[in-house]
XYZ file of C-alpha atoms in Angstrom:
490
model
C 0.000 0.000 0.000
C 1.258 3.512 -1.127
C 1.966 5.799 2.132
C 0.458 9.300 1.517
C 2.710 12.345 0.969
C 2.701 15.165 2.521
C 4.456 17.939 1.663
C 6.659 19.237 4.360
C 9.681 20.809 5.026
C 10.902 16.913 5.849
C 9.560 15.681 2.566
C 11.052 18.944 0.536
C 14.690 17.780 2.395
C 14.012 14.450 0.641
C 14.287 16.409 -2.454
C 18.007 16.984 -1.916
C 18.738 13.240 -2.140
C 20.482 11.053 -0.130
C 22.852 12.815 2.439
C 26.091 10.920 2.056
C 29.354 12.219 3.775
C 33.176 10.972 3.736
C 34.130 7.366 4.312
C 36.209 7.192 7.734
C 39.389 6.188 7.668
C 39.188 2.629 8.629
C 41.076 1.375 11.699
C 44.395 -0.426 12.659
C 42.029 -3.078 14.453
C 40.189 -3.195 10.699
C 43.180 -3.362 8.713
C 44.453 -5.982 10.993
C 41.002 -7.742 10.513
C 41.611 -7.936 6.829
C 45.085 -8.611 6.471
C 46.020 -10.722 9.044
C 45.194 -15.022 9.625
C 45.437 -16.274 12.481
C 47.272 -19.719 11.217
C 43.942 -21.952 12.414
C 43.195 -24.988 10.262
C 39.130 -24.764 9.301
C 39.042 -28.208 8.370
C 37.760 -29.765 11.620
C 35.226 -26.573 11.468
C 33.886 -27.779 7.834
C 34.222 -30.940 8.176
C 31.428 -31.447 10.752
C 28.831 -29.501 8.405
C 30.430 -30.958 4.715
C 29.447 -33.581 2.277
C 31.544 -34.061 -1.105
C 30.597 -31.604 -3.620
C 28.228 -29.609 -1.165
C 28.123 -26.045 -1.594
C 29.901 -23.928 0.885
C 27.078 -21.382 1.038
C 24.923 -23.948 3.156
C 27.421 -24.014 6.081
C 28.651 -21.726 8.817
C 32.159 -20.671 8.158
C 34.693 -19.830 11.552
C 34.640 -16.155 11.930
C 38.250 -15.686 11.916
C 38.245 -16.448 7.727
C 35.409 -13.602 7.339
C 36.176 -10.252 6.227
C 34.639 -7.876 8.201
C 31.701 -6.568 5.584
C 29.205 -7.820 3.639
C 29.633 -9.294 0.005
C 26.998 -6.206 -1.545
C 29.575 -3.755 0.226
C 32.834 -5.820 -1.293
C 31.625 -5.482 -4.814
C 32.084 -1.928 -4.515
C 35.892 -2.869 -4.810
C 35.550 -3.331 -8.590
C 34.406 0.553 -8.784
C 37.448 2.138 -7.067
C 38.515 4.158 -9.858
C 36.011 5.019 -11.631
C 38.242 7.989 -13.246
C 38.847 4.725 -15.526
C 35.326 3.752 -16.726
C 34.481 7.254 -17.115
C 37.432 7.794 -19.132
C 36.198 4.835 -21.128
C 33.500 5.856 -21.932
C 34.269 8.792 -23.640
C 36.803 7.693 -25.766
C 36.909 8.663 -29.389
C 37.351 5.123 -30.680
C 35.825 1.602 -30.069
C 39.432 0.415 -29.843
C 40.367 2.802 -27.063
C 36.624 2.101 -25.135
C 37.795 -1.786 -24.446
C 41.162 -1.057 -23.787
C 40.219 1.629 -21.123
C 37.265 -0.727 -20.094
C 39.627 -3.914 -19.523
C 42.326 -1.427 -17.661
C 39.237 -0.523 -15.428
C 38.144 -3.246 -14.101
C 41.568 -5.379 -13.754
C 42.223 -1.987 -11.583
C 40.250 -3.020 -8.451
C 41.499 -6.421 -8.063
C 44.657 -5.513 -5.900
C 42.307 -4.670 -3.105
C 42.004 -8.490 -1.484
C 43.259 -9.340 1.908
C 46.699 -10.938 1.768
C 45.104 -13.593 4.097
C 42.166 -15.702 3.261
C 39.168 -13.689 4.055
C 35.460 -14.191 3.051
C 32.777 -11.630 2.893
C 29.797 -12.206 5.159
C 26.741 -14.083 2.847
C 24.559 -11.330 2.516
C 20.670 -11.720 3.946
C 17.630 -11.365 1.966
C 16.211 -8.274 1.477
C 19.616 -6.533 2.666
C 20.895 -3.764 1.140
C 24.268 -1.859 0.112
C 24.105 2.211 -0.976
C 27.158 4.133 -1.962
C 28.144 7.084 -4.329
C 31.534 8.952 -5.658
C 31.197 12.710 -6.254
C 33.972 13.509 -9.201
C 35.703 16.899 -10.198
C 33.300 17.268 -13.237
C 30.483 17.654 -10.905
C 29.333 14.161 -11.862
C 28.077 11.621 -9.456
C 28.271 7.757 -9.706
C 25.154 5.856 -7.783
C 25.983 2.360 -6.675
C 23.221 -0.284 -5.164
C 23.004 -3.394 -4.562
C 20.500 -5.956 -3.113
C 20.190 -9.354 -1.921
C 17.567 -10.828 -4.328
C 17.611 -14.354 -3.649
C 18.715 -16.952 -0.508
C 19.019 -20.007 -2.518
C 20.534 -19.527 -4.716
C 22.509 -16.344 -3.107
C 21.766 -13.244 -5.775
C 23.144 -10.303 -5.322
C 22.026 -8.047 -7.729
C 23.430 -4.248 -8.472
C 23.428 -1.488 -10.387
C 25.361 1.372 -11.076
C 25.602 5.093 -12.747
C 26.998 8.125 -13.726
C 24.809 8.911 -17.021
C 26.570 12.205 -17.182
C 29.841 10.511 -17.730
C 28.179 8.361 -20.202
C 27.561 4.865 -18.626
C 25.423 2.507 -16.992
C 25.740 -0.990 -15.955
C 23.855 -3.544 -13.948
C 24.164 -7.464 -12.764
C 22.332 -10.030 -10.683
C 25.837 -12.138 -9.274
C 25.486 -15.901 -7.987
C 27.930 -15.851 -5.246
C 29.091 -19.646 -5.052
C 31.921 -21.876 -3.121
C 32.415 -25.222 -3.679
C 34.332 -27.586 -1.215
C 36.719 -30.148 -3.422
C 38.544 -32.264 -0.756
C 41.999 -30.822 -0.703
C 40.921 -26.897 -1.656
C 37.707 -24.653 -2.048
C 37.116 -22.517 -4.921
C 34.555 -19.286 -4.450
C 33.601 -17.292 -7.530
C 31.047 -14.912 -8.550
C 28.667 -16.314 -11.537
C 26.775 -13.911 -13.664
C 27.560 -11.150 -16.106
C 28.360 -7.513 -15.681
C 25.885 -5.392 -18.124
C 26.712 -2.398 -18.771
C 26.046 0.497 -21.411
C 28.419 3.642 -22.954
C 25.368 5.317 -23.692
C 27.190 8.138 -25.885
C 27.788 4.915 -28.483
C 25.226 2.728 -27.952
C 27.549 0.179 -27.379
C 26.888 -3.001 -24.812
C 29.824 -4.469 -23.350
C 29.796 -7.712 -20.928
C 32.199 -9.225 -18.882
C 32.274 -12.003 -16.221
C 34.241 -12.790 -13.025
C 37.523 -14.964 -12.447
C 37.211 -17.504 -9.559
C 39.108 -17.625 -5.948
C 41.685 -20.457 -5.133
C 41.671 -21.882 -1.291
C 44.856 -23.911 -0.704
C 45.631 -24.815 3.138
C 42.125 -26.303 4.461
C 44.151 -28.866 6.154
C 47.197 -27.561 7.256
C 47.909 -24.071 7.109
C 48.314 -21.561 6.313
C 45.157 -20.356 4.258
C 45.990 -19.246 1.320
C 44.228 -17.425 -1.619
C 44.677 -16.834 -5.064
C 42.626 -15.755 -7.654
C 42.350 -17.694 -11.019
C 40.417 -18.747 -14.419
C 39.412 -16.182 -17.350
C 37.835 -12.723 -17.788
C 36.404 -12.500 -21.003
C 35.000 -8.923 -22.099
C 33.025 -8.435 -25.375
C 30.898 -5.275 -26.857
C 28.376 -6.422 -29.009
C 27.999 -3.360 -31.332
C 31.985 -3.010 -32.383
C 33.329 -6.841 -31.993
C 35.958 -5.907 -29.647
C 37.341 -8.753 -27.375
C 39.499 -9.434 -24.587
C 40.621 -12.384 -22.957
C 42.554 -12.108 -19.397
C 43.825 -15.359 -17.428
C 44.502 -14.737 -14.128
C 47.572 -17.464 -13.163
C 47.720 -19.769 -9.951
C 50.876 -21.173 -8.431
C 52.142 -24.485 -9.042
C 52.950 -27.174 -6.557
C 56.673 -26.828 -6.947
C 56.431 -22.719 -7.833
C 54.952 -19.853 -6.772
C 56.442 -17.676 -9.510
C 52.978 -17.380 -11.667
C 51.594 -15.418 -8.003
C 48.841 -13.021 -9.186
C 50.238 -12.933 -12.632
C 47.831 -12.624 -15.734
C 48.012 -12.710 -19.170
C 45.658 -11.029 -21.627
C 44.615 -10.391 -25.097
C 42.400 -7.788 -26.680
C 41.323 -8.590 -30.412
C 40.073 -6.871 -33.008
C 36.905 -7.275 -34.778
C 38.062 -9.668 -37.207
C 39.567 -11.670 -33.999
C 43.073 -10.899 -34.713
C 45.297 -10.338 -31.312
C 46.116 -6.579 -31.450
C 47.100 -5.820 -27.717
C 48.788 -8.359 -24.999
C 48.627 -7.311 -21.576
C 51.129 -9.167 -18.333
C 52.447 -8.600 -15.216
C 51.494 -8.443 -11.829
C 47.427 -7.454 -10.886
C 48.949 -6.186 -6.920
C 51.815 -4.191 -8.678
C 51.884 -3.329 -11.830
C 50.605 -4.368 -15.425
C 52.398 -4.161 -18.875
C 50.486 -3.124 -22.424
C 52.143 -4.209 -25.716
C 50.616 -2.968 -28.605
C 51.630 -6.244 -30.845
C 51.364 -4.391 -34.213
C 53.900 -1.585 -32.963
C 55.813 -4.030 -30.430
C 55.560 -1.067 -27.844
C 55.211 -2.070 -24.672
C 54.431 0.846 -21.781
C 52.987 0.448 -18.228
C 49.065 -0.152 -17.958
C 48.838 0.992 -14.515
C 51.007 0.844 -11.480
C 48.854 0.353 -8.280
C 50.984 2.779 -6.057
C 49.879 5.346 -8.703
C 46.430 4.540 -8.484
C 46.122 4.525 -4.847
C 47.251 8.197 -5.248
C 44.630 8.691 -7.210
C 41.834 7.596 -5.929
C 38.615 8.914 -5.045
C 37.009 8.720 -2.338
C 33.940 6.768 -1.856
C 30.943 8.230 0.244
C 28.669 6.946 3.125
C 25.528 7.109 5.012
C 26.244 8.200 8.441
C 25.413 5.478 10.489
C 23.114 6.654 12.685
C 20.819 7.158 9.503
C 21.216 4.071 7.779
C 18.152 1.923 7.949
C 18.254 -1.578 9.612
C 18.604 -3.534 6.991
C 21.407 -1.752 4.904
C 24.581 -3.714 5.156
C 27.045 -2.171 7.730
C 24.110 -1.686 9.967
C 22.539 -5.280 9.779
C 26.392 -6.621 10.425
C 27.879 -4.261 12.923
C 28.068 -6.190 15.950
C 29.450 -8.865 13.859
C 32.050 -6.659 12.592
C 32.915 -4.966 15.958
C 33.113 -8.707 17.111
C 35.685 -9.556 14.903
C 37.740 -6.276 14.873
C 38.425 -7.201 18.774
C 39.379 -10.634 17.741
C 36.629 -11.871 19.685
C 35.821 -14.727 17.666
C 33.225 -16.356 19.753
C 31.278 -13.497 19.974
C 31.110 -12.981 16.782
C 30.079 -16.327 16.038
C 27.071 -15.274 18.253
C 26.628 -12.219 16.650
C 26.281 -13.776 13.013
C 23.895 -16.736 14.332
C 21.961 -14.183 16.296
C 20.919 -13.020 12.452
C 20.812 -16.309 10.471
C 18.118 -17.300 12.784
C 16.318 -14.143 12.559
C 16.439 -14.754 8.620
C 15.162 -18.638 8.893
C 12.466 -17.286 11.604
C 11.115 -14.941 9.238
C 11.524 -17.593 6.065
C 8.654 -19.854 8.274
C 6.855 -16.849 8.956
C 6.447 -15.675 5.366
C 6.020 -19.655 4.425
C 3.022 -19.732 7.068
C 1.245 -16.375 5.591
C 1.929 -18.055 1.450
C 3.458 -14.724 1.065
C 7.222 -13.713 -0.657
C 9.499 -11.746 0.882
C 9.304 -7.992 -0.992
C 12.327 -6.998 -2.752
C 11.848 -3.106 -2.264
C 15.074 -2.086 -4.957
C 14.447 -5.235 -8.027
C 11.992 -6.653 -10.073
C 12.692 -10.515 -11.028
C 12.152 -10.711 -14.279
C 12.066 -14.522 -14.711
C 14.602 -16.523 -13.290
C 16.143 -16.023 -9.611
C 19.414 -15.243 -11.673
C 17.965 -12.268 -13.301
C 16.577 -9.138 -11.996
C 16.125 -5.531 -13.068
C 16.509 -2.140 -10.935
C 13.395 -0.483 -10.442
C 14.345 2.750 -11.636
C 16.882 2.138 -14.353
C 17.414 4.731 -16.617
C 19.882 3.573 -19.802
C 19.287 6.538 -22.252
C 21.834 9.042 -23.243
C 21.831 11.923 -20.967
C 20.887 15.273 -21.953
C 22.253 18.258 -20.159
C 19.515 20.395 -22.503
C 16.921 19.201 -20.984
C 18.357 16.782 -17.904
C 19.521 17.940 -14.570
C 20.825 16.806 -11.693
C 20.868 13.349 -10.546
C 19.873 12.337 -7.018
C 19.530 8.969 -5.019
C 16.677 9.558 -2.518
C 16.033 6.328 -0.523
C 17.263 3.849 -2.977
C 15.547 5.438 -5.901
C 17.949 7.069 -8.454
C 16.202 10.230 -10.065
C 17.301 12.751 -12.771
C 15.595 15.913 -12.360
C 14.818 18.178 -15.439
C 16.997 20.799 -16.178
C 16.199 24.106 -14.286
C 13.363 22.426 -12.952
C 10.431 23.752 -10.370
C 9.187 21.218 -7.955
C 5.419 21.817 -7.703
C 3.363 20.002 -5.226
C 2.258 17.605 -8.044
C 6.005 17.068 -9.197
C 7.164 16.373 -5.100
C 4.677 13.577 -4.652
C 5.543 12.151 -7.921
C 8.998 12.328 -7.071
C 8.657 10.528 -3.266
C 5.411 7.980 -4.188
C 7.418 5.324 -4.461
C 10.709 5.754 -2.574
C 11.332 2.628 -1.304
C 13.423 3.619 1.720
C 12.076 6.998 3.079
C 13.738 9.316 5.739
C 11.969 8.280 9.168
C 11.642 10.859 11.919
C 13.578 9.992 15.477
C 11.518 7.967 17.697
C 9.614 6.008 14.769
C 10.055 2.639 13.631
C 11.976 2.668 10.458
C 9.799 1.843 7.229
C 9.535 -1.880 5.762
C 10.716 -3.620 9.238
C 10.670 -7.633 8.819
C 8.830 -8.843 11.601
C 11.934 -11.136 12.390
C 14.328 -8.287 12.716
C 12.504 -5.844 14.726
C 14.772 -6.840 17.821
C 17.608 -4.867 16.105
C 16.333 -1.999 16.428
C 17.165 -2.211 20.881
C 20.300 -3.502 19.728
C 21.416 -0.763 17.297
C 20.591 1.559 20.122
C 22.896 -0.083 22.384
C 26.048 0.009 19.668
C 24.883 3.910 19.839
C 24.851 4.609 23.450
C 28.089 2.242 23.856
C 30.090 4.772 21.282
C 28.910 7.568 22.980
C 30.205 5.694 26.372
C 33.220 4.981 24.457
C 33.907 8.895 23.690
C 32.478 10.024 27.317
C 35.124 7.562 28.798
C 38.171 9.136 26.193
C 37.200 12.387 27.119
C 37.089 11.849 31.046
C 40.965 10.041 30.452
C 42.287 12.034 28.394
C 41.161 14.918 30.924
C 42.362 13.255 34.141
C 46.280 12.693 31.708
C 46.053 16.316 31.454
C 45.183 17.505 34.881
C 48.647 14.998 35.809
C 50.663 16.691 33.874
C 49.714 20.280 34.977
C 49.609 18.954 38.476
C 52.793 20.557 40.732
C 55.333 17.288 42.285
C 55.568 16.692 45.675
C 59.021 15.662 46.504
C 57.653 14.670 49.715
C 55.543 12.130 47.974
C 57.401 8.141 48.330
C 56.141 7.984 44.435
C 58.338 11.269 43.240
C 61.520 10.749 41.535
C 63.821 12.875 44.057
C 62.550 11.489 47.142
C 62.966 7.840 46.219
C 66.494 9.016 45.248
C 66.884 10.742 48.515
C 65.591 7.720 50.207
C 68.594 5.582 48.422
């Protein structure tokens, strides 16, 4: 049922969009999270849940190989620098537009933990917001949901229509348990559009290598092919991503690519090193020059932007995992193992529940549009953009809109505008819009992770008060404690 609007100052702050502010700098404790094992063998762990060829995704993994976020936050990894894409998408020739598009994405694969780490399994219904604001004045929307439970979906989509793209893709995250190793991967294709050409380009995902399930350590590598093709020009790429050998380790995160021409003929070879740096070799000119050096890019990157915390709804991802996270930041790995079944049970609770009432959990963000392994954002929008007669664009509550250019919102605009947002702005002391019945119990425990911070500061301020007053504080050299009256006393 469609909630009424009314047009307030509340509802005409809506109109602004999505208030987003600067990603903190994440932790020592969260670097250490990510980057550190802890030399534990998981075997006994999986063991007790496994069967031969049984997907991983139907087992509990130990907390101390999870990654401290959820997989719809992680794909955001793949859009680090999205100078790249944008770049690509405005290049003058086809040729250039999958050479720049193949340089993009190979960009964001340096960022994995150097120890084995997994990404929580999202929940159903969860959801993942982010955007990039860019020295053009551009803005890039990202979004993702969780679409389907079995099989896991994850499905996203992602703008900047001013820089001339668009792409989209429901992603099957799946791990597969082989005896001696595990392999994790991400099926499904990456859509996306460079609207200023027309042209449709789609790529898929390599897989993940665990080595070390019995005795450690745990090791990861990523491996198999990328394959990139636009449909429109006939450009192709091929990138393998190598794995060690039993006896050698010196194929670590090498790759080795080829982008063709129409007629299929090998025109470009790209090698090297994903984590450090990767070579380009134009093979019809023999010149070889650097494809990107990850030092460099880190210098350039831009910086993604975040919901404050306190504002993000329930069931958007660093809210609906944050005691999990906090858990394992501490290194307290049995809490956190309490933490993550506290909301797996929630999730099968409300899976009877909607199986008792016949009814299907709402996706608020997608529309399935046949299979579980396809689904389409609400409000996509894969037209050119027209800065004649388009103006800005906004996220408001998970709904990506482009206003018209110098546009004036009437009343009748406003309601057509907010009708439908599917995450609205809720006013402090109300229950946040589209609870599941399941998950309502968060909502006294997000409060406590709130009043504990503030606790948290209250108690650095009082310290870091009482260090100062010691300092300022005049010595006694009467007192046993002071320097010059224990020497006295010697």
């Amino acid at each position: 049922m469609t909630t009424p609007i009314r047009i307030d100052s509340d509802a005409i702050k809506q109109l602004h969009g999505t208030v987003y502010v600067q990603q903190e700098e994440k932790t020592q404790e969260f670097v250490d999270a990510m980057e550190k094992g802890d030399g534990k063998s998981i075997i006994w762990e999986i063991l007790k849940q496994l069967r031969p060829g049984m997907s991983l995704e139907r087992i509990t993994m130990p907390t101390h190989v999870m990654e401290p976020r959820s997989l719809l936050e992680k794909l955001t990894d793949y859009f680090t620098h999205l100078d790249l894409v944008n770049a690509a998408a405005n290049a003058p020739t086809a040729e250039e537009r999958m050479v720049k598009l193949v340089q993009f994405f190979l960009s964001g694969f340096y960022i994995t933990p150097k120890a084995c780490k997994k990404p929580y399994n999202p929940l159903l219904g969860e959801f993942y917001r982010t955007s990039w604001s860019h020295a053009d004045g551009s803005k890039t929307f990202f979004i993702a949901e969780q679409t389907s439970h079995h099989p896991p979906v994850s499905s996203i989509y992602a703008c900047n229509r001013q820089a001339g793209w668009v792409g989209t893709g429901s992603l099957d995250f799946v791990t597969t348990f082989n005896g001696l190793s595990a392999s994790a991967g991400i099926q499904g294709l990456i859509k996306a559009k460079f609207t200023k050409f027309d042209e449709d380009y789609e790529w898929n995902f390599p897989m993940a290598l665990v080595t070390g399930i019995y005795i450690p350590p745990l090791t990861m590598e990523i491996g198999g092919v990328l394959n990139f093709v636009c449909k429109q020009s006939g450009y192709k790429a091929k990138v393998e991503f190598k794995t060690m050998s039993m006896f050698s380790s010196s194929n670590y995160r090498q790759i080795n690519g080829i982008i063709s021409d129409p007629e299929g003929k090998p025109i470009y070879e790209i090698n090297g090193r994903y984590d450090e740096e990767l070579f380009i070799t134009d093979k019809r000119t023999k010149e070889k020059k650097s494809f990107f050096k990850v030092e460099e890019l880190k210098k350039t990157k831009e910086q993604r932007l975040v919901r404050e915390f306190d504002k993000l709804h329930p069931f958007e991802s660093e809210k609906l995992f944050k005691r999990v996270s906090d858990a394992i930041i501490k290194n307290d790995q049995n809490l956190a193992m309490e933490e993550k079944f506290v909301l797996e049970e929630a999730q099968r609770t409300q899976r009877k529940l909607n199986d008792e009432k016949k009814v299907e959990q709402e996706r608020r963000l997608f529309d399935k549009q046949g299979s579980d392994h396809d689904w389409k954002y609400k409000w996509e929008n894969w037209n050119k953009y027209d800065p004649e007669t388009e103006g800005e664009e906004l996220e408001i509550g998970g709904k990506i809109v482009t206003l018209k250019k110098n546009e004036v919102l009437n009343e009748e605009r406003i309601k057509e505008i907010l009708s439908d947002i599917p995450y609205p702005d809720w006013k402090e002391g109300e229950e946040p819009p589209h609870m599941l019945e399941s998950f309502k119990f968060l909502l006294d425990r997000y409060k406590k992770v709130e009043d504990n911070k503030d606790k948290e500061e209250e108690n650095k301020e009082d310290n870091k008060e009482t260090e100062e007053k010691k300092e300022e504080a005049p010595i006694n050299e009467n007192d046993s404690l002071c320097p010059k009256a224990v020497v006295a006393k010697a």
